[in-house]
Amino acid sequence: MENSNNNNNNNDNNNNNNNNNNKYEDYNINKIEIKETKETGKYIESRIDMKLGESIINVQSPMCFSFHKHLVKQICYNCFSNSNEIKSPKFNKFKVDINKNYIIRCKSCKLIYFCSDECFEKVMSKESFQDSTTTHIHTPLECLALSTFQDQTKSSKINTLHDHTENRMIINYLSKIAYSNSIIKFKSLSIEMNQLIGGFNNNNNNNNNNNNNNNNNNNNNNNNNNNNNNNNNNNNNNNDNNNNQVLPSSSSSSLLNKEEIKNIKNKSYILRKLFNNFFFIIDEGIIEELYAKSQRNSFGLWKNSEECFGLSMYGNQTIYNYNNNNNGNYEKEGNNNYNNNNNNNNNGDSNGEIISISYFNHSCFPNCVRVQENQSINIYSLIPIKKGEELTISYIDIRMSTIHRLYHLKECYYFDCKCKRCTLPPLSTLSLEIEKTIQNYICKNNSIKCTGSLYLPPNYNNNNNNNNNNNNNNNNNNNNNNNNNNTNQRICNFCKWKENK
């Protein structure tokens, strides 16, 4: 990560105009910015008028992840490929048994599987461990931890599979930062994690305060008021020091209940004991905060439109503002000194804005869609977006009724949805227009019950530009017409179904 940033600095100084312009397009500079209010927390807003199919942000690989225990033999730890998708003899380089399970695995823990020898080497070799450009490796500590870990969590929730997978994801993260004192690339992970939203201690303290208030309403009103004021002052000081810990609009008014706090404490205690066995001493409060961040920032890894195969948490990117210098070139405001400030500034580059995919708030009428491509996550615009509009994605199946959506969001994400679709009168003109728009971009694949959304592929705008150039030098109208038809073909973000036009 440090090397790549140094290279970026050199490119800023030495690249020609064309290379600079391409670089800005790759980073999606000037498309988005982070806004924040005390009431809503952080959210992402468009700085330009966006077209349909606009590429907004891309994160190449997760900071930490884990697969569901019954699917670990079918998902490659390196490239996330699914063994059930191997149907052609041309994939004979993949090592799959008669049950379509991968057979190449870590010989020590026997819990990490790979689709090929190449993927095995990328994750397991000493060279990969020392490579400064990747943190996507299976560390020796993770191998030991998974070998000895026994899931002892007791959750009141039905989805205990989620708890088990979440435990392994936190193990994956802690097993990397254990090497942060000696390896810079792992230290950068902890800095990125610090930028994500958690707030477990605030939730815990507020619940404790509520309990104290309920027990002592009549006898200790003055004391409770003083304690609440002190706690509020402490929280305000913490927020001033950790601006990126402000809860988003979807979570700012919600608190974890007693059972959820107890569940997190139980899981944190187990993991702390586990790592203590390997002489990695970590404060239990840090692990509790990781679980709180997981609840607010984790993304499901999807095998298809109906089956999730794991969990992941993605890190941050630093975005910069670029100004036109009146010569047709663009100049960056500030320098990319993120890694140079690692030791002194936990907020990263003071000249750039830290952005996380988790800053995309939920809406039951989203204007953006998340697309998972192996390890990476991409965000594209679903509909044309005007400058100044908030960019949102959906956390749930938008086909559900309003009652079911509100219930699901409250139970799983701990907030009451206040989006237009949930608050407008059902038969109002705007509400009917919203439903019509949603019906237009939901997946039309009738062969399966897909919950995905249709978006234009990322090469849409590039192909359109090429087609316009071809039309100016038109020697073959038929071919150009066919190309135009292809570029207007939307695709489902889940099942990859393509609409016919």
Coordinates of C-alpha atoms in Angstrom, one line a residue:
M1 CA 0.0 0.0 0.0
E2 CA 2.9 2.3 0.8
N3 CA 4.6 1.5 -2.5
S4 CA 1.5 2.1 -4.5
N5 CA 1.0 5.5 -2.9
N6 CA 4.6 6.5 -3.7
N7 CA 4.0 5.5 -7.3
N8 CA 0.9 7.6 -7.4
N9 CA 2.9 10.6 -6.2
N10 CA 5.4 10.1 -9.0
N11 CA 2.7 9.7 -11.5
D12 CA 1.2 13.0 -10.4
N13 CA 4.5 14.8 -11.1
N14 CA 5.6 13.1 -14.2
N15 CA 2.6 11.7 -16.3
N16 CA 1.5 13.5 -19.4
N17 CA -1.9 15.2 -19.7
N18 CA -3.6 12.1 -21.2
N19 CA -2.4 9.8 -18.5
N20 CA -3.5 12.3 -15.8
N21 CA -7.0 12.5 -17.3
N22 CA -7.3 8.8 -17.4
K23 CA -6.1 8.5 -13.9
Y24 CA -8.8 10.9 -12.6
E25 CA -11.4 8.9 -14.4
D26 CA -10.2 5.7 -12.8
Y27 CA -10.4 7.2 -9.4
N28 CA -13.8 8.7 -10.1
I29 CA -12.5 12.1 -8.9
N30 CA -15.0 14.9 -8.6
K31 CA -18.0 12.6 -8.8
I32 CA -18.8 12.2 -5.1
E33 CA -18.2 13.9 -1.8
I34 CA -18.9 13.1 1.8
K35 CA -21.4 15.2 3.7
E36 CA -22.2 15.1 7.4
T37 CA -24.8 16.5 9.8
K38 CA -25.2 16.0 13.5
E39 CA -28.6 14.5 12.9
T40 CA -27.7 12.1 10.0
G41 CA -24.0 11.5 10.4
K42 CA -22.0 10.8 7.2
Y43 CA -23.5 10.2 3.8
I44 CA -22.3 10.4 0.2
E45 CA -23.6 13.0 -2.3
S46 CA -23.1 13.4 -6.0
R47 CA -21.0 16.3 -7.2
I48 CA -22.1 16.0 -10.8
D49 CA -25.1 15.0 -12.9
M50 CA -24.7 11.2 -13.3
K51 CA -25.9 9.2 -16.2
L52 CA -27.4 5.8 -16.1
G53 CA -24.7 3.2 -15.5
E54 CA -22.1 5.6 -14.0
S55 CA -19.2 3.9 -12.3
I56 CA -19.0 5.5 -8.8
I57 CA -16.6 3.6 -6.6
N58 CA -14.6 0.4 -6.7
V59 CA -12.8 -1.5 -3.8
Q60 CA -10.7 -4.3 -5.0
S61 CA -10.6 -6.6 -2.0
P62 CA -12.0 -6.8 1.6
M63 CA -10.0 -6.1 4.7
C64 CA -11.4 -9.3 6.3
F65 CA -13.9 -12.0 5.3
S66 CA -15.1 -15.5 6.0
F67 CA -17.2 -18.1 4.3
H68 CA -20.1 -20.0 5.8
K69 CA -18.8 -23.2 7.3
H70 CA -20.8 -25.6 5.1
L71 CA -19.5 -23.8 1.9
V72 CA -15.8 -23.5 2.7
K73 CA -14.9 -26.4 0.4
Q74 CA -16.7 -24.8 -2.5
I75 CA -15.3 -21.3 -2.4
C76 CA -11.7 -20.4 -3.3
Y77 CA -10.1 -18.5 -0.5
N78 CA -8.2 -16.3 -3.0
C79 CA -10.4 -15.5 -5.9
F80 CA -13.8 -16.4 -4.4
S81 CA -14.7 -18.7 -7.4
N82 CA -17.4 -21.2 -6.8
S83 CA -16.7 -24.9 -7.5
N84 CA -20.3 -25.5 -8.7
E85 CA -19.7 -23.1 -11.6
I86 CA -17.1 -25.4 -13.1
K87 CA -18.9 -27.1 -15.9
S88 CA -16.6 -27.2 -18.9
P89 CA -13.5 -29.5 -19.5
K90 CA -11.5 -26.4 -20.3
F91 CA -11.4 -25.8 -16.5
N92 CA -9.4 -29.0 -15.9
K93 CA -6.7 -27.0 -14.1
F94 CA -9.1 -26.7 -11.2
K95 CA -8.8 -29.4 -8.6
V96 CA -12.4 -30.6 -7.9
D97 CA -13.6 -33.9 -6.5
I98 CA -16.7 -35.8 -7.6
N99 CA -18.8 -33.8 -5.1
K100 CA -17.5 -30.6 -6.7
N101 CA -15.5 -29.6 -3.7
Y102 CA -12.1 -28.1 -4.0
I103 CA -9.3 -30.5 -2.9
I104 CA -6.4 -28.1 -2.6
R105 CA -6.3 -26.8 0.9
C106 CA -4.2 -25.6 3.8
K107 CA -2.5 -28.7 5.2
S108 CA -2.4 -27.4 8.7
C109 CA -5.9 -26.1 9.6
K110 CA -7.6 -27.9 6.6
L111 CA -10.3 -25.2 6.6
I112 CA -9.0 -23.0 3.7
Y113 CA -9.6 -24.2 0.1
F114 CA -8.3 -23.1 -3.3
C115 CA -9.4 -23.6 -6.9
S116 CA -5.9 -24.0 -8.3
D117 CA -2.2 -24.2 -7.4
E118 CA -1.9 -20.6 -8.6
C119 CA -4.4 -19.3 -6.1
F120 CA -2.8 -21.4 -3.4
E121 CA 0.6 -19.8 -4.0
K122 CA -0.9 -16.3 -4.0
V123 CA -2.2 -16.8 -0.5
M124 CA 0.1 -19.3 1.2
S125 CA 3.6 -18.5 -0.1
K126 CA 6.2 -16.6 1.9
E127 CA 6.5 -14.2 -1.0
S128 CA 2.9 -13.2 -0.7
F129 CA 3.3 -12.7 3.1
Q130 CA 6.1 -10.3 2.4
D131 CA 4.5 -8.6 -0.6
S132 CA 3.6 -5.0 0.4
T133 CA 0.8 -4.8 -2.1
T134 CA -1.6 -7.4 -0.7
T135 CA -3.1 -8.2 2.6
H136 CA -5.2 -11.0 1.2
I137 CA -3.2 -13.9 2.8
H138 CA -3.7 -16.8 5.2
T139 CA -1.4 -15.9 8.1
P140 CA 0.2 -18.5 10.4
L141 CA -1.8 -17.1 13.3
E142 CA -5.1 -17.5 11.5
C143 CA -4.2 -21.1 10.7
L144 CA -3.5 -21.8 14.4
A145 CA -6.6 -19.9 15.6
L146 CA -9.0 -21.7 13.1
S147 CA -7.5 -25.0 14.0
T148 CA -8.3 -24.6 17.7
F149 CA -11.4 -22.4 17.6
Q150 CA -14.6 -24.0 18.7
D151 CA -17.7 -21.9 18.2
Q152 CA -19.2 -21.5 21.7
T153 CA -21.4 -18.5 21.1
K154 CA -24.9 -18.6 22.3
S155 CA -27.2 -16.3 20.4
S156 CA -30.9 -15.7 20.9
K157 CA -31.1 -15.0 17.2
I158 CA -32.2 -17.7 14.7
N159 CA -29.4 -17.1 12.3
T160 CA -26.5 -18.7 14.4
L161 CA -24.8 -19.4 11.1
H162 CA -24.2 -15.6 10.8
D163 CA -22.6 -15.6 14.3
H164 CA -20.2 -18.4 13.3
T165 CA -19.2 -16.7 10.1
E166 CA -18.8 -13.4 11.8
N167 CA -16.5 -14.9 14.4
R168 CA -14.3 -16.3 11.7
M169 CA -14.3 -13.0 9.9
I170 CA -13.1 -11.2 13.1
I171 CA -10.4 -13.9 13.5
N172 CA -9.3 -13.2 9.9
Y173 CA -8.8 -9.5 10.8
L174 CA -7.2 -10.0 14.2
S175 CA -4.8 -12.6 12.7
K176 CA -3.5 -9.9 10.3
I177 CA -3.1 -6.9 12.6
A178 CA -1.1 -9.2 15.0
Y179 CA 1.8 -8.6 12.6
S180 CA 1.2 -4.8 12.3
N181 CA 4.2 -3.8 14.5
S182 CA 6.6 -5.5 12.0
I183 CA 4.7 -5.3 8.7
I184 CA 3.4 -1.9 7.5
K185 CA 0.7 -3.3 5.2
F186 CA -1.1 -4.9 8.2
K187 CA -0.8 -1.6 10.2
S188 CA -2.7 0.1 7.4
L189 CA -5.6 -2.3 8.0
S190 CA -6.0 -1.2 11.5
I191 CA -6.0 2.5 10.4
E192 CA -8.7 1.7 7.8
M193 CA -10.7 -0.2 10.4
N194 CA -10.6 2.8 12.7
Q195 CA -12.4 4.8 10.1
L196 CA -15.4 2.5 10.1
I197 CA -18.5 3.1 12.1
G198 CA -18.9 1.2 15.3
G199 CA -20.1 2.8 18.5
F200 CA -20.4 -0.2 20.8
N201 CA -19.1 1.6 23.8
N202 CA -21.7 4.4 23.3
N203 CA -24.5 1.8 22.9
N204 CA -23.3 0.0 26.0
N205 CA -23.0 3.1 28.1
N206 CA -26.4 4.5 27.0
N207 CA -28.1 1.2 27.9
N208 CA -26.4 1.2 31.3
N209 CA -27.5 4.8 31.8
N210 CA -31.1 3.9 30.8
N211 CA -31.1 1.0 33.3
N212 CA -29.8 3.3 36.1
N213 CA -32.4 5.9 35.3
N214 CA -35.2 3.3 35.4
N215 CA -34.1 2.0 38.7
N216 CA -33.5 5.3 40.4
N217 CA -36.1 7.7 38.8
N218 CA -37.5 8.8 42.2
N219 CA -34.4 8.9 44.4
N220 CA -31.5 10.1 42.2
N221 CA -32.8 12.4 39.6
N222 CA -30.1 15.0 40.1
N223 CA -27.3 12.4 40.2
N224 CA -28.6 10.8 37.0
N225 CA -28.7 14.2 35.3
N226 CA -25.2 15.0 36.2
N227 CA -24.0 11.5 35.1
N228 CA -25.8 11.9 31.8
N229 CA -24.3 15.3 31.2
N230 CA -20.8 13.9 32.0
N231 CA -21.4 11.0 29.7
N232 CA -22.6 13.3 26.9
N233 CA -19.6 15.5 27.3
N234 CA -17.3 12.5 27.1
N235 CA -19.1 11.2 24.0
N236 CA -18.8 14.7 22.4
N237 CA -15.1 14.7 23.1
N238 CA -14.7 11.2 21.6
N239 CA -16.6 12.3 18.5
D240 CA -14.4 15.3 18.1
N241 CA -11.4 13.0 18.2
N242 CA -12.9 10.4 16.0
N243 CA -15.0 12.2 13.4
N244 CA -15.4 9.0 11.3
Q245 CA -17.1 7.2 14.2
V246 CA -20.3 9.3 13.8
L247 CA -23.3 7.0 13.2
P248 CA -25.0 7.2 9.8
S249 CA -28.6 8.4 9.4
S250 CA -29.8 4.8 9.3
S251 CA -28.3 4.0 12.7
S252 CA -28.0 7.2 14.6
S253 CA -31.1 6.8 16.7
S254 CA -30.8 3.1 17.3
L255 CA -29.3 1.3 20.2
L256 CA -28.3 -2.4 20.6
N257 CA -30.6 -4.1 23.1
K258 CA -29.5 -6.0 26.2
E259 CA -29.4 -9.4 24.4
E260 CA -27.3 -8.1 21.5
I261 CA -24.8 -6.4 23.9
K262 CA -24.6 -9.6 25.9
N263 CA -24.0 -11.6 22.7
I264 CA -21.2 -9.3 21.6
K265 CA -19.5 -9.5 25.0
N266 CA -19.8 -13.3 25.0
K267 CA -18.2 -13.6 21.5
S268 CA -15.5 -11.0 22.4
Y269 CA -14.5 -12.9 25.5
I270 CA -14.1 -16.2 23.6
L271 CA -11.9 -14.6 20.9
R272 CA -9.8 -12.8 23.5
K273 CA -9.1 -16.1 25.3
L274 CA -8.4 -17.7 21.9
F275 CA -5.7 -15.2 21.0
N276 CA -4.3 -15.1 24.5
N277 CA -3.3 -18.8 23.9
F278 CA -1.0 -17.6 21.1
F279 CA 0.5 -14.7 23.1
F280 CA -1.4 -12.1 21.2
I281 CA -2.9 -10.0 24.0
I282 CA -5.7 -7.8 22.8
D283 CA -8.2 -5.7 24.8
E284 CA -11.7 -7.1 25.0
G285 CA -13.1 -3.6 24.3
I286 CA -11.3 -3.6 20.9
I287 CA -13.0 -6.9 19.9
E288 CA -16.4 -5.7 21.1
E289 CA -16.0 -2.6 18.9
L290 CA -15.1 -4.8 15.9
Y291 CA -18.3 -6.8 16.3
A292 CA -20.3 -3.5 16.5
K293 CA -18.5 -2.4 13.3
S294 CA -19.3 -5.7 11.7
Q295 CA -23.0 -5.2 12.3
R296 CA -23.0 -1.8 10.6
N297 CA -20.4 -2.3 7.9
S298 CA -20.3 -5.9 6.8
F299 CA -21.5 -7.0 3.3
G300 CA -22.8 -10.4 2.4
L301 CA -20.8 -12.4 -0.2
W302 CA -23.3 -13.8 -2.6
K303 CA -23.1 -17.2 -4.4
N304 CA -26.2 -16.3 -6.4
S305 CA -29.4 -14.2 -6.1
E306 CA -30.7 -16.3 -3.2
E307 CA -27.7 -17.8 -1.4
C308 CA -25.1 -15.9 0.6
F309 CA -21.8 -17.7 1.1
G310 CA -20.1 -15.5 3.6
L311 CA -19.4 -12.0 5.1
S312 CA -16.8 -9.3 4.4
M313 CA -15.8 -5.9 5.5
Y314 CA -14.2 -3.5 3.1
G315 CA -11.8 -0.7 3.8
N316 CA -11.6 2.9 2.8
Q317 CA -10.3 5.0 -0.1
T318 CA -8.9 8.5 0.0
I319 CA -10.5 10.8 -2.6
Y320 CA -9.2 14.2 -3.6
N321 CA -10.6 17.3 -5.2
Y322 CA -9.0 18.3 -8.5
N323 CA -9.1 21.9 -9.9
N324 CA -8.8 22.9 -13.5
N325 CA -5.6 25.0 -13.9
N326 CA -6.9 26.7 -17.0
N327 CA -4.5 24.8 -19.2
G328 CA -6.7 21.8 -19.8
N329 CA -5.0 20.0 -16.9
Y330 CA -6.1 19.1 -13.4
E331 CA -4.2 19.7 -10.2
K332 CA -4.8 17.8 -7.0
E333 CA -5.5 19.8 -3.9
G334 CA -2.9 18.5 -1.4
N335 CA -0.6 15.5 -1.6
N336 CA -1.2 11.8 -1.2
N337 CA 0.5 11.5 2.2
Y338 CA -1.8 8.8 3.7
N339 CA 0.9 6.3 4.5
N340 CA 3.4 9.0 5.5
N341 CA 1.0 10.1 8.2
N342 CA 0.2 6.6 9.5
N343 CA 2.2 7.0 12.6
N344 CA 0.9 10.4 13.5
N345 CA -2.6 10.7 12.0
N346 CA -5.2 8.0 12.4
N347 CA -7.5 9.8 10.2
G348 CA -5.3 9.3 7.2
D349 CA -4.6 12.0 4.7
S350 CA -5.7 15.4 6.0
N351 CA -5.7 16.7 2.4
G352 CA -8.1 14.1 1.1
E353 CA -11.5 12.7 2.2
I354 CA -11.7 9.1 3.6
I355 CA -14.6 7.3 2.0
S356 CA -16.0 3.9 2.9
I357 CA -18.6 1.8 1.0
S358 CA -20.4 1.6 4.3
Y359 CA -21.1 5.4 4.0
F360 CA -23.7 4.5 1.3
N361 CA -27.0 4.7 3.3
H362 CA -30.0 2.6 2.7
S363 CA -33.1 3.5 0.7
C364 CA -36.0 1.3 -0.3
F365 CA -35.8 3.4 -3.5
P366 CA -32.1 3.2 -4.2
N367 CA -30.4 5.2 -7.0
C368 CA -27.3 3.0 -6.9
V369 CA -26.5 -0.7 -6.9
R370 CA -23.7 -2.8 -5.4
V371 CA -22.1 -5.3 -7.8
Q372 CA -19.8 -8.0 -6.5
E373 CA -17.2 -9.3 -8.9
N374 CA -15.1 -12.0 -7.2
Q375 CA -13.3 -10.1 -4.4
S376 CA -14.1 -6.6 -5.5
I377 CA -17.2 -4.4 -4.9
N378 CA -18.4 -1.9 -7.4
I379 CA -21.1 0.8 -7.0
Y380 CA -23.0 1.9 -10.2
S381 CA -25.9 4.3 -10.7
L382 CA -29.2 2.6 -11.3
I383 CA -31.0 5.7 -12.6
P384 CA -29.9 9.2 -13.7
I385 CA -28.8 11.2 -10.6
K386 CA -28.8 15.0 -10.3
K387 CA -26.0 17.0 -8.7
G388 CA -26.5 17.3 -4.9
E389 CA -28.6 14.1 -4.5
E390 CA -27.6 11.6 -1.9
L391 CA -26.3 8.3 -3.3
T392 CA -28.0 5.3 -1.7
I393 CA -28.1 1.5 -2.1
S394 CA -30.6 -1.0 -0.7
Y395 CA -29.7 -3.4 2.1
I396 CA -32.7 -5.6 1.5
D397 CA -35.0 -7.1 -1.2
I398 CA -36.9 -4.0 -2.5
R399 CA -39.7 -6.3 -3.7
M400 CA -41.0 -6.7 -0.2
S401 CA -44.1 -4.8 1.0
T402 CA -43.6 -1.7 3.1
I403 CA -44.6 -3.5 6.3
H404 CA -42.1 -6.3 5.7
R405 CA -39.3 -3.9 4.7
L406 CA -39.7 -1.8 7.8
Y407 CA -39.8 -4.9 10.0
H408 CA -36.7 -6.5 8.4
L409 CA -34.7 -3.3 8.6
K410 CA -35.6 -2.8 12.3
E411 CA -34.7 -6.4 13.2
C412 CA -31.5 -6.8 11.2
Y413 CA -30.2 -3.2 10.9
Y414 CA -31.7 -1.6 13.9
F415 CA -33.3 1.5 12.3
D416 CA -36.6 2.8 11.2
C417 CA -36.5 3.6 7.5
K418 CA -37.5 7.2 6.6
C419 CA -36.9 7.0 2.8
K420 CA -39.5 8.5 0.4
R421 CA -40.9 5.1 -0.5
C422 CA -41.7 4.3 3.1
T423 CA -43.0 7.7 4.2
L424 CA -45.1 8.9 1.2
P425 CA -48.8 8.2 1.0
P426 CA -49.1 4.9 -1.0
L427 CA -51.4 6.4 -3.7
S428 CA -49.7 9.7 -4.2
T429 CA -48.5 10.7 -7.6
L430 CA -44.8 10.6 -6.5
S431 CA -45.3 7.3 -4.8
L432 CA -46.7 5.7 -7.9
E433 CA -43.9 7.1 -10.0
I434 CA -41.4 5.6 -7.6
E435 CA -43.0 2.1 -7.9
K436 CA -43.0 2.4 -11.6
T437 CA -39.3 3.2 -11.6
I438 CA -38.5 0.3 -9.3
Q439 CA -40.5 -2.1 -11.5
N440 CA -38.4 -0.9 -14.4
Y441 CA -35.0 -1.8 -12.9
I442 CA -35.8 -5.0 -10.9
C443 CA -34.6 -8.2 -12.5
K444 CA -36.9 -9.7 -15.1
N445 CA -35.4 -13.2 -15.1
N446 CA -38.5 -15.5 -14.9
S447 CA -36.5 -18.7 -14.7
I448 CA -35.5 -18.0 -11.1
K449 CA -36.8 -15.9 -8.2
C450 CA -34.0 -13.3 -8.4
T451 CA -33.9 -10.3 -6.1
G452 CA -31.4 -8.3 -8.1
S453 CA -31.5 -5.1 -10.0
L454 CA -30.7 -4.3 -13.6
Y455 CA -27.8 -1.9 -14.3
L456 CA -25.8 -0.9 -17.4
P457 CA -22.4 -2.5 -17.6
P458 CA -19.4 -0.3 -16.8
N459 CA -18.2 0.0 -20.4
Y460 CA -21.5 1.6 -21.5
N461 CA -20.2 5.2 -21.7
N462 CA -16.9 4.1 -23.4
N463 CA -18.7 2.1 -26.0
N464 CA -21.1 4.9 -26.7
N465 CA -18.2 7.2 -27.3
N466 CA -16.6 4.7 -29.6
N467 CA -19.9 4.2 -31.5
N468 CA -20.2 7.9 -32.0
N469 CA -16.8 8.1 -33.5
N470 CA -17.6 5.2 -35.7
N471 CA -20.7 6.9 -36.9
N472 CA -18.7 9.9 -37.9
N473 CA -16.5 7.7 -40.1
N474 CA -19.3 5.5 -41.0
N475 CA -18.4 2.7 -43.4
N476 CA -20.6 0.0 -41.9
N477 CA -23.9 1.2 -40.4
N478 CA -25.2 -2.3 -39.6
N479 CA -22.2 -3.1 -37.4
N480 CA -22.6 0.2 -35.5
N481 CA -26.3 -0.4 -34.9
N482 CA -25.5 -3.8 -33.4
N483 CA -22.9 -2.3 -31.1
N484 CA -25.4 0.3 -30.0
N485 CA -27.9 -2.4 -29.1
N486 CA -25.2 -4.2 -27.0
T487 CA -24.3 -1.1 -25.0
N488 CA -27.9 -0.5 -24.1
Q489 CA -28.3 -4.0 -22.7
R490 CA -28.7 -4.0 -18.9
I491 CA -27.5 -6.8 -16.7
C492 CA -28.6 -8.1 -13.3
N493 CA -26.2 -7.5 -10.4
F494 CA -27.0 -11.0 -9.0
C495 CA -27.9 -13.6 -11.5
K496 CA -26.2 -11.8 -14.5
W497 CA -29.3 -12.1 -16.6
K498 CA -29.3 -9.8 -19.6
E499 CA -32.4 -8.1 -20.9
N500 CA -33.2 -8.3 -24.6
K501 CA -33.6 -5.1 -26.6

